[in-house]
PDB file of C-alpha atoms in Angstrom:
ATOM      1  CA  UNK A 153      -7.593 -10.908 -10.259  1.00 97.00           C
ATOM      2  CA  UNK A 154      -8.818  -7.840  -8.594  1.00 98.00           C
ATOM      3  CA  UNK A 155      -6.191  -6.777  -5.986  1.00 98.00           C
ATOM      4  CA  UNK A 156      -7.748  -4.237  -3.287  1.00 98.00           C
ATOM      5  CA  UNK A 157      -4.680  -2.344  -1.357  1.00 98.00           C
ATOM      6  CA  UNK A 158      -4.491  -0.187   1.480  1.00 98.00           C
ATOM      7  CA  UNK A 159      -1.770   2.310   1.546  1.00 98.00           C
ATOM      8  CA  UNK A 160      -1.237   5.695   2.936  1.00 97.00           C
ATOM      9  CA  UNK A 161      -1.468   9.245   1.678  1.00 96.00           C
ATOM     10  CA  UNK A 162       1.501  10.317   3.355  1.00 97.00           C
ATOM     11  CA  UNK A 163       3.977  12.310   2.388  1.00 96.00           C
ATOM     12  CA  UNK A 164       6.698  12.752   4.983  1.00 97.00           C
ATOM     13  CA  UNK A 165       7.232   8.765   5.398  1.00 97.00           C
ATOM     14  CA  UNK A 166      10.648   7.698   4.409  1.00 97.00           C
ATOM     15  CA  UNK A 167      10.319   7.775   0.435  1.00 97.00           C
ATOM     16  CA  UNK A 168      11.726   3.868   0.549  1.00 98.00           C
ATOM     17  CA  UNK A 169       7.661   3.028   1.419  1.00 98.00           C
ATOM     18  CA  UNK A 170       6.848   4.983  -1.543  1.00 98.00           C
ATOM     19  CA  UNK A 171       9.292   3.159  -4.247  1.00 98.00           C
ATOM     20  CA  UNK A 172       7.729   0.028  -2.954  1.00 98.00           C
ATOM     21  CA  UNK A 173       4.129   0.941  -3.353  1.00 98.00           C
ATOM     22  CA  UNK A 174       5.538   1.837  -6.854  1.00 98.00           C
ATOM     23  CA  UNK A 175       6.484  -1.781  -7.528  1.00 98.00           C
ATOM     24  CA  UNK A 176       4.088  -3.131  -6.013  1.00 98.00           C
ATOM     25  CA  UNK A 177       1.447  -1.569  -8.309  1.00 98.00           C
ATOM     26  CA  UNK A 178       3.721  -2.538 -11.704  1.00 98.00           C
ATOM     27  CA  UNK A 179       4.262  -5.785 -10.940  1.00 98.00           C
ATOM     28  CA  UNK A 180       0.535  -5.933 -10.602  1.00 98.00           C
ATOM     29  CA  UNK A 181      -0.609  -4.889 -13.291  1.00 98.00           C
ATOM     30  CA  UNK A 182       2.494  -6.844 -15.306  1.00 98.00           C
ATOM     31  CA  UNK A 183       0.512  -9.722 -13.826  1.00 98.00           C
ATOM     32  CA  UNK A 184      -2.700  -8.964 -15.046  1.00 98.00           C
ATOM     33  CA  UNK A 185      -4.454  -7.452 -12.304  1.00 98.00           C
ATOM     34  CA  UNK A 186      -6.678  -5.067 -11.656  1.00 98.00           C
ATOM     35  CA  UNK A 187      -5.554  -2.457  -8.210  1.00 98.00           C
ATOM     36  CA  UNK A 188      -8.451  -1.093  -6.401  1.00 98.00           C
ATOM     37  CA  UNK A 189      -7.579   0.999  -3.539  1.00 98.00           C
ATOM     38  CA  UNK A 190      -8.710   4.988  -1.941  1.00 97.00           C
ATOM     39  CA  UNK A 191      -8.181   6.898  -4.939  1.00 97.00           C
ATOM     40  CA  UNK A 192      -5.920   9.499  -3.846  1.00 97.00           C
ATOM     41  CA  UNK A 193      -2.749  10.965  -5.374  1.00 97.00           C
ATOM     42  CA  UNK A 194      -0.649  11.345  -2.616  1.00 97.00           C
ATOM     43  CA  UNK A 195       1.972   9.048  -0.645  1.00 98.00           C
ATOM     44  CA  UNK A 196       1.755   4.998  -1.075  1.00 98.00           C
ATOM     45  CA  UNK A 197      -1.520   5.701  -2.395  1.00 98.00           C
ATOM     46  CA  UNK A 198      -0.538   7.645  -5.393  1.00 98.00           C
ATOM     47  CA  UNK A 199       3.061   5.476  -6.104  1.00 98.00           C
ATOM     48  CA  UNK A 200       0.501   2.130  -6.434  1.00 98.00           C
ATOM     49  CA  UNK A 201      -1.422   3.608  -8.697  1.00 98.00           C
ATOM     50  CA  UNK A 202       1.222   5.318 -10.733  1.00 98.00           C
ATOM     51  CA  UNK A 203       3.073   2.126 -10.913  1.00 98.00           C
ATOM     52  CA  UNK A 204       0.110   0.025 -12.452  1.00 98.00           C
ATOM     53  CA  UNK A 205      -0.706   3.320 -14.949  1.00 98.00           C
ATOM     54  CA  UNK A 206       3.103   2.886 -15.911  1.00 98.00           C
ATOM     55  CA  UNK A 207       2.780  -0.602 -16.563  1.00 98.00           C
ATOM     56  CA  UNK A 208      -0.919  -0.346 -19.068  1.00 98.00           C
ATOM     57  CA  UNK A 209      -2.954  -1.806 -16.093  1.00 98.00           C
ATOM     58  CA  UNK A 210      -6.358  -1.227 -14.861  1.00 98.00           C
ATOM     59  CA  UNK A 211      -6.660   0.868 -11.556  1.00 98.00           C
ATOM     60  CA  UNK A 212      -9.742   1.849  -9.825  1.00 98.00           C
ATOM     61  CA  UNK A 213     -10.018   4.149  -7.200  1.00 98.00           C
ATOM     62  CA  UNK A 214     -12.999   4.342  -4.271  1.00 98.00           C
ATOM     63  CA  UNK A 215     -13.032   8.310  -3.036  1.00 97.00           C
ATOM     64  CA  UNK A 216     -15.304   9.922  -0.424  1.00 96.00           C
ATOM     65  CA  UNK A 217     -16.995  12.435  -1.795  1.00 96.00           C
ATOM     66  CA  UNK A 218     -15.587  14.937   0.694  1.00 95.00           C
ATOM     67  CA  UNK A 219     -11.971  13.670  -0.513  1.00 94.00           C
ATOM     68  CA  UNK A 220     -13.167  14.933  -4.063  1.00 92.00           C
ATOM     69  CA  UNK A 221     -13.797  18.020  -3.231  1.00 92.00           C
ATOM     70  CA  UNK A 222      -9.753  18.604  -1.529  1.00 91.00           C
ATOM     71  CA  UNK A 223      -9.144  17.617  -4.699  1.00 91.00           C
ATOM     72  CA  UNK A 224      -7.429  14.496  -2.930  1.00 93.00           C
ATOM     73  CA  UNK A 225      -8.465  11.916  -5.700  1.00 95.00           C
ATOM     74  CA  UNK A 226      -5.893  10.647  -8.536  1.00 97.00           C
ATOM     75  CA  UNK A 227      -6.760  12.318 -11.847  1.00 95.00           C
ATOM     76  CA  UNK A 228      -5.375   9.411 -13.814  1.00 96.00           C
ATOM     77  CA  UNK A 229      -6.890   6.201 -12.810  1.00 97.00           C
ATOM     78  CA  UNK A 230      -8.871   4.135 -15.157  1.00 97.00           C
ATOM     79  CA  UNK A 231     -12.169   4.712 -13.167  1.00 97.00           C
ATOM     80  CA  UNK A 232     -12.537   7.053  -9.620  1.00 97.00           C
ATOM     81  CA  UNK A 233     -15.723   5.558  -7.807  1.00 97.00           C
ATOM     82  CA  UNK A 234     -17.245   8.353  -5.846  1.00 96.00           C
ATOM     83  CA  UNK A 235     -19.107   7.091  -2.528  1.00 97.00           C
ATOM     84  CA  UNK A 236     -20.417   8.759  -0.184  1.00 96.00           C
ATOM     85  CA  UNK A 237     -18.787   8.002   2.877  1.00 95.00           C
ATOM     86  CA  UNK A 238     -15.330   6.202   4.606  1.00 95.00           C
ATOM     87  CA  UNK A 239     -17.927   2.927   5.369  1.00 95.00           C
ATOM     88  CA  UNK A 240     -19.122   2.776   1.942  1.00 97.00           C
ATOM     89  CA  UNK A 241     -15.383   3.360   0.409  1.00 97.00           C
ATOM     90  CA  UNK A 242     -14.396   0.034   2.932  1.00 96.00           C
ATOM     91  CA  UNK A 243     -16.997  -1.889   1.791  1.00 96.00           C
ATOM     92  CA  UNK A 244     -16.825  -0.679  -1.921  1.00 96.00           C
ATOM     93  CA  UNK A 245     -12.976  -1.456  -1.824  1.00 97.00           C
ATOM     94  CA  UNK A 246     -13.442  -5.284  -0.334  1.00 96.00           C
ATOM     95  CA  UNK A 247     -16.243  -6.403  -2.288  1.00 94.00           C
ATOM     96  CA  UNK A 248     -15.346  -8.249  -5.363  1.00 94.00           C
ATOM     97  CA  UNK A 249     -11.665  -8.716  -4.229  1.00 98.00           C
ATOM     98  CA  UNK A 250      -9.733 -11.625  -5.235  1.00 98.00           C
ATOM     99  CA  UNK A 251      -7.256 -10.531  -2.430  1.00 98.00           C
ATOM    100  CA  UNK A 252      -6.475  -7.662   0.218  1.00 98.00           C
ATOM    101  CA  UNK A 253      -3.091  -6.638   0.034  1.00 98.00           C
ATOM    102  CA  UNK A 254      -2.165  -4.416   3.387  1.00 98.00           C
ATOM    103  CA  UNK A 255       1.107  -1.715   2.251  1.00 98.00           C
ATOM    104  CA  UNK A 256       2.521   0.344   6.012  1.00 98.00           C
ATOM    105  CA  UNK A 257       0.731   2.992   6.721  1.00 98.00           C
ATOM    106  CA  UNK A 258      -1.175   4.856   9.584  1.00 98.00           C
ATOM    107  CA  UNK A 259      -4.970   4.536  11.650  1.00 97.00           C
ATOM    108  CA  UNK A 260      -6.491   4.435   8.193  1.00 96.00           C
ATOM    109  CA  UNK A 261      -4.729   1.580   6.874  1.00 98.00           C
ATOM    110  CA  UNK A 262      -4.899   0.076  10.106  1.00 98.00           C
ATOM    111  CA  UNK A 263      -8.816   0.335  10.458  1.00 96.00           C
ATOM    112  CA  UNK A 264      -9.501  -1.176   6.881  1.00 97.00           C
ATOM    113  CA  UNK A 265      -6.831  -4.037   7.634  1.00 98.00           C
ATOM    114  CA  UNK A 266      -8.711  -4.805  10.935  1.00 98.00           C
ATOM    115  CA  UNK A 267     -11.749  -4.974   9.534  1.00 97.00           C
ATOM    116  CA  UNK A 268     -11.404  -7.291   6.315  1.00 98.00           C
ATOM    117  CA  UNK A 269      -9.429  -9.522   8.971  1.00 98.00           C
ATOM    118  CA  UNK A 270     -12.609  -9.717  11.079  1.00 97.00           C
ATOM    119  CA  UNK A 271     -14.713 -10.273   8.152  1.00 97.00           C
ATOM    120  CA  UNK A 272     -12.394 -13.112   7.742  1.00 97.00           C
ATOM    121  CA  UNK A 273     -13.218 -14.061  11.445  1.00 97.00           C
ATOM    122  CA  UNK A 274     -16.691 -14.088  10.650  1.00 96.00           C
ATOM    123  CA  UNK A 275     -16.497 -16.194   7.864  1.00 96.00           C
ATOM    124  CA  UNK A 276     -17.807 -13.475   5.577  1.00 96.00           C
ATOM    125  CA  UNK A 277     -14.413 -12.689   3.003  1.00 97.00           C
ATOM    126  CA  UNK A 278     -12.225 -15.847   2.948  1.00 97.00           C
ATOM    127  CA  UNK A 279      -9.721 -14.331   0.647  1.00 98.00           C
ATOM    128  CA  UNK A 280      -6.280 -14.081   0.950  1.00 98.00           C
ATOM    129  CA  UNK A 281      -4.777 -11.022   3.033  1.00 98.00           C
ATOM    130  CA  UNK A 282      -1.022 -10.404   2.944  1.00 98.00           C
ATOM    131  CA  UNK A 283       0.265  -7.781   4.948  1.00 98.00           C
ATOM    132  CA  UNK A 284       3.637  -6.156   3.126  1.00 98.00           C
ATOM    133  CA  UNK A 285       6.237  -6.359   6.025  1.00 98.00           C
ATOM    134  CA  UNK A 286       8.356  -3.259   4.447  1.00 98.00           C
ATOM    135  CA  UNK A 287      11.122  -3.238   6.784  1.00 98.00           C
ATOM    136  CA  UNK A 288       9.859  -5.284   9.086  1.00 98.00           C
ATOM    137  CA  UNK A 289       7.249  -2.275   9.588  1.00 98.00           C
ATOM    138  CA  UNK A 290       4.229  -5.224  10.746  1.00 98.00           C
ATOM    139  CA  UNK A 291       6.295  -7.570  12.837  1.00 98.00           C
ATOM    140  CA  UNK A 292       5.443  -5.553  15.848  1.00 98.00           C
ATOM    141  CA  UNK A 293       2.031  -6.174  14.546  1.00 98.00           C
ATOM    142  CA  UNK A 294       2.200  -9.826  14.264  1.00 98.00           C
ATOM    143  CA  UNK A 295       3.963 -10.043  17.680  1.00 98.00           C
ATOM    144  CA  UNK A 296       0.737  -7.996  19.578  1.00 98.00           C
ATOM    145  CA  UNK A 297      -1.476 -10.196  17.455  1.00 98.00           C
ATOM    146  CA  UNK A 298       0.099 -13.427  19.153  1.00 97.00           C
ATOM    147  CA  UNK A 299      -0.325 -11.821  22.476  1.00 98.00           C
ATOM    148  CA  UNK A 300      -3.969 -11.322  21.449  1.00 97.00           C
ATOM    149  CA  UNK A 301      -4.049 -15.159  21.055  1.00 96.00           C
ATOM    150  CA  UNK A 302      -1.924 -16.195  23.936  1.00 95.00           C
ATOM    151  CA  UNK A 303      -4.857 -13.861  26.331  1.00 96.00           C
ATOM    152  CA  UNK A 304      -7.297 -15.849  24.465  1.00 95.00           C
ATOM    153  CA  UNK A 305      -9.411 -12.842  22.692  1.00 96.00           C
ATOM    154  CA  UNK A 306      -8.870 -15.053  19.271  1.00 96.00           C
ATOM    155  CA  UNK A 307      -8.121 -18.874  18.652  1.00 95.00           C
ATOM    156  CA  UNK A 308      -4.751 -19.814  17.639  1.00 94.00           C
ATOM    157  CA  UNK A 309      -6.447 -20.340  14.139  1.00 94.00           C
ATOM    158  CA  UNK A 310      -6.624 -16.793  13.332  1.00 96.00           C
ATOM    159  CA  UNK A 311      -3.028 -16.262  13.079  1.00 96.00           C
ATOM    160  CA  UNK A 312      -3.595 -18.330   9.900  1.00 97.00           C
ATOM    161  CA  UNK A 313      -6.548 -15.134   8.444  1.00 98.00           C
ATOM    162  CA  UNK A 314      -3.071 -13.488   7.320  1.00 98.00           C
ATOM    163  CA  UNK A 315       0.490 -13.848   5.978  1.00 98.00           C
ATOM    164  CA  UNK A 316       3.569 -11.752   5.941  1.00 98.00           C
ATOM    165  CA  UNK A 317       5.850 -10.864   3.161  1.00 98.00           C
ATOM    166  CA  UNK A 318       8.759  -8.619   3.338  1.00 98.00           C
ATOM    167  CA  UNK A 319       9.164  -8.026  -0.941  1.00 98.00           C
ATOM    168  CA  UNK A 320       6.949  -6.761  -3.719  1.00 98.00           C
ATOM    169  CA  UNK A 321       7.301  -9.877  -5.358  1.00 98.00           C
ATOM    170  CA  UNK A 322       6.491 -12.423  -3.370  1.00 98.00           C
ATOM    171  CA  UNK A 323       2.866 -10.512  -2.820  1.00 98.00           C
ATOM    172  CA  UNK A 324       1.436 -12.561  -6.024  1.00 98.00           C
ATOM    173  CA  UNK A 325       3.211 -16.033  -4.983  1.00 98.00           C
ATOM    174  CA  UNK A 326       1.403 -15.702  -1.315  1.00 98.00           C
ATOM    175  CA  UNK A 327      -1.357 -14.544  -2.722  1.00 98.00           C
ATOM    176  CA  UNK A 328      -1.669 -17.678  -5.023  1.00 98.00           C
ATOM    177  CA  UNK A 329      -0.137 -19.955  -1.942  1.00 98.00           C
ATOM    178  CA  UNK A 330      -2.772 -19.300   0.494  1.00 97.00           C
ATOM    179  CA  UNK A 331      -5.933 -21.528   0.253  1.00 96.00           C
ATOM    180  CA  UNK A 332      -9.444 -19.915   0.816  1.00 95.00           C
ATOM    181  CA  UNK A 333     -10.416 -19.499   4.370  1.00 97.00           C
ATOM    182  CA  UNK A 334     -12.112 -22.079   6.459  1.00 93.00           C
ATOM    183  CA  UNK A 335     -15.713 -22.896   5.768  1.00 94.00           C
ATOM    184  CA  UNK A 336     -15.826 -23.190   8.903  1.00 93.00           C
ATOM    185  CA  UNK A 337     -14.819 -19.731  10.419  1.00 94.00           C
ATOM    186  CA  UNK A 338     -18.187 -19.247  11.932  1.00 93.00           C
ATOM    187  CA  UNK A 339     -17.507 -22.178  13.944  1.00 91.00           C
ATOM    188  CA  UNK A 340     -14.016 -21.403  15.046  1.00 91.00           C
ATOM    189  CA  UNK A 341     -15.022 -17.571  15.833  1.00 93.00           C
ATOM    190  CA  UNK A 342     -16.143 -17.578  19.200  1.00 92.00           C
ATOM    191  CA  UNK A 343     -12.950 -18.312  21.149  1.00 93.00           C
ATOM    192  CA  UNK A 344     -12.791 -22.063  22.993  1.00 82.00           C
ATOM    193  CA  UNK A 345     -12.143 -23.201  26.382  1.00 78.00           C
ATOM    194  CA  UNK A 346      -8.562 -24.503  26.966  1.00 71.00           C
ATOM    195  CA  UNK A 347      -9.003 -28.202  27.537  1.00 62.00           C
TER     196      UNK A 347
END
């Protein structure tokens, strides 16, 4: 499977985020798979990757060419993609996944998560997305999305575009749990009258 995660460059997050982005990447590429994700070296970004390396797998990194020349891109991955531009790295990153796997992290992370979940919408991806709940850092998430719902911007059906773990290893299991999204998203998009 090719696994495309979204992490964080950052730095100055508690470490704890970083050890699990570590996992997360070994366990991976113990599994078999192949991580595509930004290509940086820094933060969650750089612990996923480091933790597939560590474990022989296959990790492939999508960089902005901008990003290249901060010298923000991993000098270790098995391939670094070089794009042109933060739309082309998004769609670069999500085409060809088997799966989107969402690690905590800031706007970035946020932006790319939003937008494979309204490709879901859309009925264009209908792969799995699991968002990692490291300590409990989407529940707040998951709460405002059920308020979306409830003020009837989204169907209660959409709740079901994404699932929460709170462990490294139960990212494969959910992964491998959740059925391919509804052919008929396109049909289920545009929000219904209560009856």
């Amino acid at each position: 499977m090719r696994i495309c995660v979204y992490c964080a460059s950052s730095q100055e997050c508690d470490p704890h985020y970083h050890a699990v982005a570590f996992e997360l990447g070994r366990l991976l590429a113990e599994q078999g798979c192949t991580v595509v994700y930004g290509g940086g070296s820094a933060g969650s970004m750089g612990a996923v990757a480091n933790g597939a390396l560590s474990a022989g797998g296959e990790v492939i990194g999508i960089l902005p060419k901008f990003m290249a020349d901060l010298e923000w891109g991993h000098p270790g991955l098995t391939r670094l993609e070089l794009v042109e531009d933060m739309r082309e790295r998004k769609h670069r990153l999500l085409t060809g996944s088997d799966a989107v796997v969402a690690l905590p992290g800031g706007c970035g992370t946020l932006e790319e998560l939003f937008e494979a979940i309204t490709l879901k919408r859309l009925g264009l991806y209908f792969n799995p997305i699991i968002l990692l709940n490291t300590r409990g850092f989407y529940a707040p998430l998951q709460t405002f999305m059920r308020s979306v719902i409830d003020a009837r911007f989204m169907n209660s059906e959409h709740l079901d575009m994404w699932s929460l773990v709170d462990e490294p290893e139960q990212v494969l299991p959910a992964i491998r749990a959740t059925p391919r999204w509804r052919e008929d998203a396109r049909e289920i998009a545009v929000v219904r009258q209560r009856v």
